[in-house]
Short mmCIF file of C-alpha atoms in Angstrom, two decimals:
data_model
loop_
_atom_site.label_atom_id
_atom_site.label_comp_id
_atom_site.label_asym_id
_atom_site.label_seq_id
_atom_site.Cartn_x
_atom_site.Cartn_y
_atom_site.Cartn_z
CA UNK A 1 10.79 -17.22 -6.40
CA UNK A 2 12.24 -13.80 -6.96
CA UNK A 3 13.38 -11.79 -9.87
CA UNK A 4 14.90 -8.37 -10.03
CA UNK A 5 12.40 -5.54 -10.22
CA UNK A 6 12.37 -3.74 -13.59
CA UNK A 7 13.90 -0.25 -13.71
CA UNK A 8 11.58 2.47 -12.52
CA UNK A 9 9.84 4.28 -15.32
CA UNK A 10 11.06 7.73 -16.19
CA UNK A 11 7.56 9.06 -15.76
CA UNK A 12 4.31 7.73 -14.42
CA UNK A 13 1.83 10.56 -14.59
CA UNK A 14 -1.70 9.48 -15.36
CA UNK A 15 -3.44 12.55 -16.67
CA UNK A 16 -7.16 12.81 -17.30
CA UNK A 17 -9.80 15.38 -16.43
CA UNK A 18 -11.38 13.15 -13.80
CA UNK A 19 -8.16 11.83 -12.30
CA UNK A 20 -7.27 12.31 -8.64
CA UNK A 21 -3.70 12.78 -7.40
CA UNK A 22 -0.73 11.17 -9.10
CA UNK A 23 2.98 11.79 -9.26
CA UNK A 24 5.80 11.75 -11.77
CA UNK A 25 8.70 9.64 -10.58
CA UNK A 26 12.28 9.73 -11.74
CA UNK A 27 14.38 6.59 -12.04
CA UNK A 28 14.89 6.92 -8.29
CA UNK A 29 11.58 5.29 -7.40
CA UNK A 30 10.84 7.19 -4.22
CA UNK A 31 11.77 10.75 -5.17
CA UNK A 32 9.08 12.49 -7.22
CA UNK A 33 10.25 15.25 -9.53
CA UNK A 34 6.76 16.65 -9.67
CA UNK A 35 3.81 16.25 -7.34
CA UNK A 36 0.75 17.48 -9.08
CA UNK A 37 -2.91 17.56 -8.33
CA UNK A 38 -5.05 17.08 -11.39
CA UNK A 39 -8.35 18.66 -10.47
CA UNK A 40 -11.58 16.95 -11.26
CA UNK A 41 -13.43 18.12 -14.32
CA UNK A 42 -15.19 21.48 -14.10
CA UNK A 43 -18.39 19.62 -14.97
CA UNK A 44 -20.50 19.38 -11.83
CA UNK A 45 -21.11 15.92 -10.47
CA UNK A 46 -24.59 15.32 -9.07
CA UNK A 47 -23.07 13.63 -5.99
CA UNK A 48 -21.41 16.92 -5.03
CA UNK A 49 -24.81 18.26 -4.02
CA UNK A 50 -26.08 15.22 -2.17
CA UNK A 51 -26.35 15.48 1.59
CA UNK A 52 -27.19 12.67 4.02
CA UNK A 53 -30.50 12.81 5.82
CA UNK A 54 -30.30 14.30 9.27
CA UNK A 55 -29.12 13.40 11.76
CA UNK A 56 -26.18 11.90 9.88
CA UNK A 57 -23.97 9.07 11.01
CA UNK A 58 -21.21 11.11 12.72
CA UNK A 59 -23.79 13.16 14.62
CA UNK A 60 -25.57 10.03 15.84
CA UNK A 61 -22.29 8.52 17.01
CA UNK A 62 -21.31 11.76 18.78
CA UNK A 63 -24.63 11.84 20.62
CA UNK A 64 -24.39 8.21 21.71
CA UNK A 65 -20.81 8.62 22.86
CA UNK A 66 -21.75 11.73 24.85
CA UNK A 67 -24.35 9.67 26.73
CA UNK A 68 -21.94 7.01 27.95
CA UNK A 69 -20.31 7.11 31.35
CA UNK A 70 -17.39 4.96 30.21
CA UNK A 71 -14.07 6.85 30.52
CA UNK A 72 -13.03 6.45 26.89
CA UNK A 73 -9.44 7.63 27.32
CA UNK A 74 -8.90 5.33 30.31
CA UNK A 75 -10.40 2.39 28.41
CA UNK A 76 -8.22 3.07 25.38
CA UNK A 77 -5.15 3.25 27.60
CA UNK A 78 -6.12 -0.01 29.30
CA UNK A 79 -6.62 -1.86 26.00
CA UNK A 80 -4.04 -0.30 23.71
CA UNK A 81 -1.32 1.45 25.70
CA UNK A 82 1.13 -1.45 25.67
CA UNK A 83 4.09 -1.26 23.27
CA UNK A 84 3.46 2.46 22.74
CA UNK A 85 0.48 1.84 20.47
CA UNK A 86 -1.45 5.01 21.34
CA UNK A 87 1.63 7.23 21.15
CA UNK A 88 2.51 5.72 17.78
CA UNK A 89 -1.04 6.15 16.52
CA UNK A 90 -1.14 9.83 17.44
CA UNK A 91 2.33 10.50 16.00
CA UNK A 92 1.68 8.79 12.67
CA UNK A 93 -1.84 10.23 12.35
CA UNK A 94 -0.51 13.80 12.49
CA UNK A 95 1.74 13.01 9.52
CA UNK A 96 -0.69 11.17 7.24
CA UNK A 97 -3.43 13.76 7.85
CA UNK A 98 -1.20 16.39 6.21
CA UNK A 99 -0.94 14.47 2.91
CA UNK A 100 -3.66 15.41 0.37
CA UNK A 101 -3.07 12.13 -1.45
CA UNK A 102 -4.70 10.21 1.40
CA UNK A 103 -7.89 12.28 1.30
CA UNK A 104 -10.79 10.00 0.31
CA UNK A 105 -13.47 12.61 -0.20
CA UNK A 106 -13.23 12.64 -4.01
CA UNK A 107 -12.57 9.01 -4.89
CA UNK A 108 -16.06 7.49 -4.78
CA UNK A 109 -16.63 7.92 -8.53
CA UNK A 110 -13.18 6.94 -9.79
CA UNK A 111 -12.94 4.13 -12.32
CA UNK A 112 -11.37 0.80 -11.38
CA UNK A 113 -8.26 1.73 -13.35
CA UNK A 114 -7.97 5.07 -11.57
CA UNK A 115 -8.38 3.37 -8.19
CA UNK A 116 -5.47 1.07 -9.03
CA UNK A 117 -3.31 4.05 -9.93
CA UNK A 118 -4.37 5.92 -6.81
CA UNK A 119 -3.54 2.93 -4.60
CA UNK A 120 -0.09 2.68 -6.20
CA UNK A 121 0.58 6.39 -5.70
CA UNK A 122 -0.46 6.13 -2.04
CA UNK A 123 1.74 3.08 -1.50
CA UNK A 124 4.75 4.88 -2.97
CA UNK A 125 4.07 7.92 -0.80
CA UNK A 126 3.94 5.73 2.32
CA UNK A 127 7.31 4.26 1.39
CA UNK A 128 8.80 7.74 0.97
CA UNK A 129 7.44 8.72 4.38
CA UNK A 130 9.31 5.75 5.87
CA UNK A 131 12.58 7.25 4.67
CA UNK A 132 11.62 10.83 5.50
CA UNK A 133 10.62 10.15 9.10
CA UNK A 134 12.77 7.11 9.85
CA UNK A 135 9.79 4.84 10.55
CA UNK A 136 10.31 1.28 11.72
CA UNK A 137 8.10 -1.61 10.60
CA UNK A 138 5.54 -0.96 13.38
CA UNK A 139 5.29 2.70 12.33
CA UNK A 140 4.73 1.62 8.73
CA UNK A 141 2.02 -0.87 9.69
CA UNK A 142 0.30 1.83 11.74
CA UNK A 143 0.37 4.17 8.73
CA UNK A 144 -1.11 1.42 6.55
CA UNK A 145 -3.91 0.94 9.09
CA UNK A 146 -4.68 4.66 9.25
CA UNK A 147 -4.62 5.14 5.48
CA UNK A 148 -6.89 2.09 5.15
CA UNK A 149 -6.31 1.37 1.48
CA UNK A 150 -5.29 -1.76 -0.45
CA UNK A 151 -1.56 -1.45 -1.07
CA UNK A 152 -0.02 -3.05 -4.18
CA UNK A 153 3.00 -3.75 -1.95
CA UNK A 154 1.04 -5.67 0.70
CA UNK A 155 2.34 -9.08 -0.38
CA UNK A 156 5.87 -7.72 -0.61
CA UNK A 157 5.82 -6.28 2.90
CA UNK A 158 3.80 -8.92 4.71
CA UNK A 159 4.22 -12.23 2.91
CA UNK A 160 7.44 -12.06 0.90
CA UNK A 161 9.63 -10.43 3.52
CA UNK A 162 8.14 -12.64 6.26
CA UNK A 163 9.00 -15.77 4.29
CA UNK A 164 12.62 -14.65 3.94
CA UNK A 165 12.89 -13.77 7.63
CA UNK A 166 11.43 -17.06 8.82
CA UNK A 167 12.79 -19.55 6.27
CA UNK A 168 16.03 -18.17 4.82
CA UNK A 169 19.44 -18.93 6.23
CA UNK A 170 21.48 -16.25 8.00
CA UNK A 171 23.56 -15.71 4.86
CA UNK A 172 20.48 -15.45 2.67
CA UNK A 173 18.84 -12.98 5.06
CA UNK A 174 21.98 -10.85 5.16
CA UNK A 175 21.90 -10.59 1.37
CA UNK A 176 18.18 -10.38 0.61
CA UNK A 177 16.62 -8.42 3.49
CA UNK A 178 18.43 -5.11 2.78
CA UNK A 179 17.30 -5.34 -0.85
CA UNK A 180 13.72 -6.13 0.14
CA UNK A 181 13.46 -3.47 2.84
CA UNK A 182 14.88 -0.79 0.53
CA UNK A 183 12.49 -1.83 -2.29
CA UNK A 184 15.41 -2.50 -4.63
CA UNK A 185 13.62 -5.75 -5.38
CA UNK A 186 9.87 -6.39 -5.17
CA UNK A 187 8.52 -9.81 -4.20
CA UNK A 188 5.19 -11.29 -5.20
CA UNK A 189 3.21 -14.50 -4.85
CA UNK A 190 2.30 -16.38 -8.00
CA UNK A 191 0.57 -19.74 -7.70
CA UNK A 192 -2.76 -19.72 -9.48
CA UNK A 193 -2.55 -20.66 -13.16
CA UNK A 194 -5.09 -20.61 -15.95
CA UNK A 195 -5.53 -24.37 -15.68
CA UNK A 196 -4.77 -24.85 -11.99
CA UNK A 197 -5.99 -23.15 -8.82
CA UNK A 198 -5.14 -24.70 -5.48
CA UNK A 199 -3.89 -27.93 -7.08
CA UNK A 200 -0.26 -27.33 -6.20
CA UNK A 201 0.93 -30.69 -7.55
CA UNK A 202 -0.60 -29.88 -10.92
CA UNK A 203 1.18 -26.54 -11.42
CA UNK A 204 3.09 -26.38 -14.68
CA UNK A 205 5.18 -23.25 -14.21
CA UNK A 206 8.92 -23.84 -14.33
CA UNK A 207 11.54 -21.76 -12.53
CA UNK A 208 14.87 -22.11 -14.35
CA UNK A 209 18.06 -20.79 -12.81
CA UNK A 210 20.19 -18.72 -15.17
CA UNK A 211 23.86 -19.05 -14.09
CA UNK A 212 24.91 -16.13 -16.25
CA UNK A 213 22.36 -13.61 -15.03
CA UNK A 214 22.04 -15.25 -11.60
CA UNK A 215 18.29 -14.93 -11.85
CA UNK A 216 15.34 -17.29 -11.89
CA UNK A 217 13.64 -17.33 -15.26
CA UNK A 218 9.95 -18.14 -14.95
CA UNK A 219 8.78 -20.27 -17.88
CA UNK A 220 5.19 -21.21 -18.71
CA UNK A 221 5.53 -24.14 -21.15
CA UNK A 222 1.86 -24.14 -22.20
CA UNK A 223 -1.23 -21.94 -22.11
CA UNK A 224 -2.67 -23.57 -18.99
CA UNK A 225 0.49 -22.55 -17.10
CA UNK A 226 -0.23 -18.87 -17.66
CA UNK A 227 -0.57 -16.75 -14.54
#
């Protein structure tokens, strides 16, 4: 089921002394009016002074790799060169490396709430990069892989849009896909209820079609139908 995404908030800055990087967004979801870095608190964190015992992990890996006689570049080309994978990887990596928002050095001590906000900010930035650089879906998936974070839009981009592509009619695809790909609507997956998990036949949620608004109205008739 789908419903229209709510209007973008006029501002979405989360501001606290120990916050990481967030943005203020105008009603145009993907164009930030301000990109600001809220520095961590001046109070020193004990983890800032911790150092791994030597030799550390990267040094061990570098030593082991230096000892091998396997031609790494040739092996990579043999395994991954098809469909322009390596070229795409190098091209996208140069772009995401330049974005401070993707830096993971200072996120280990963030709260769960801050991690949610950080993941959302990163997902929005990835979507803006799609428009800025004209990425196709394979470019976007490569960027997701390189950023290696849990995107709040994962279901929208991998499950929702796939369902429309594979199950919708030509007319439905012509109408819905441009809206989905441009993020004018956001899809989600909602099955589990308070009183029902994988028991699909027992689900109580009702999806009522509103002829006037031309939208599905999701109705939970009782507490156990709550999502």
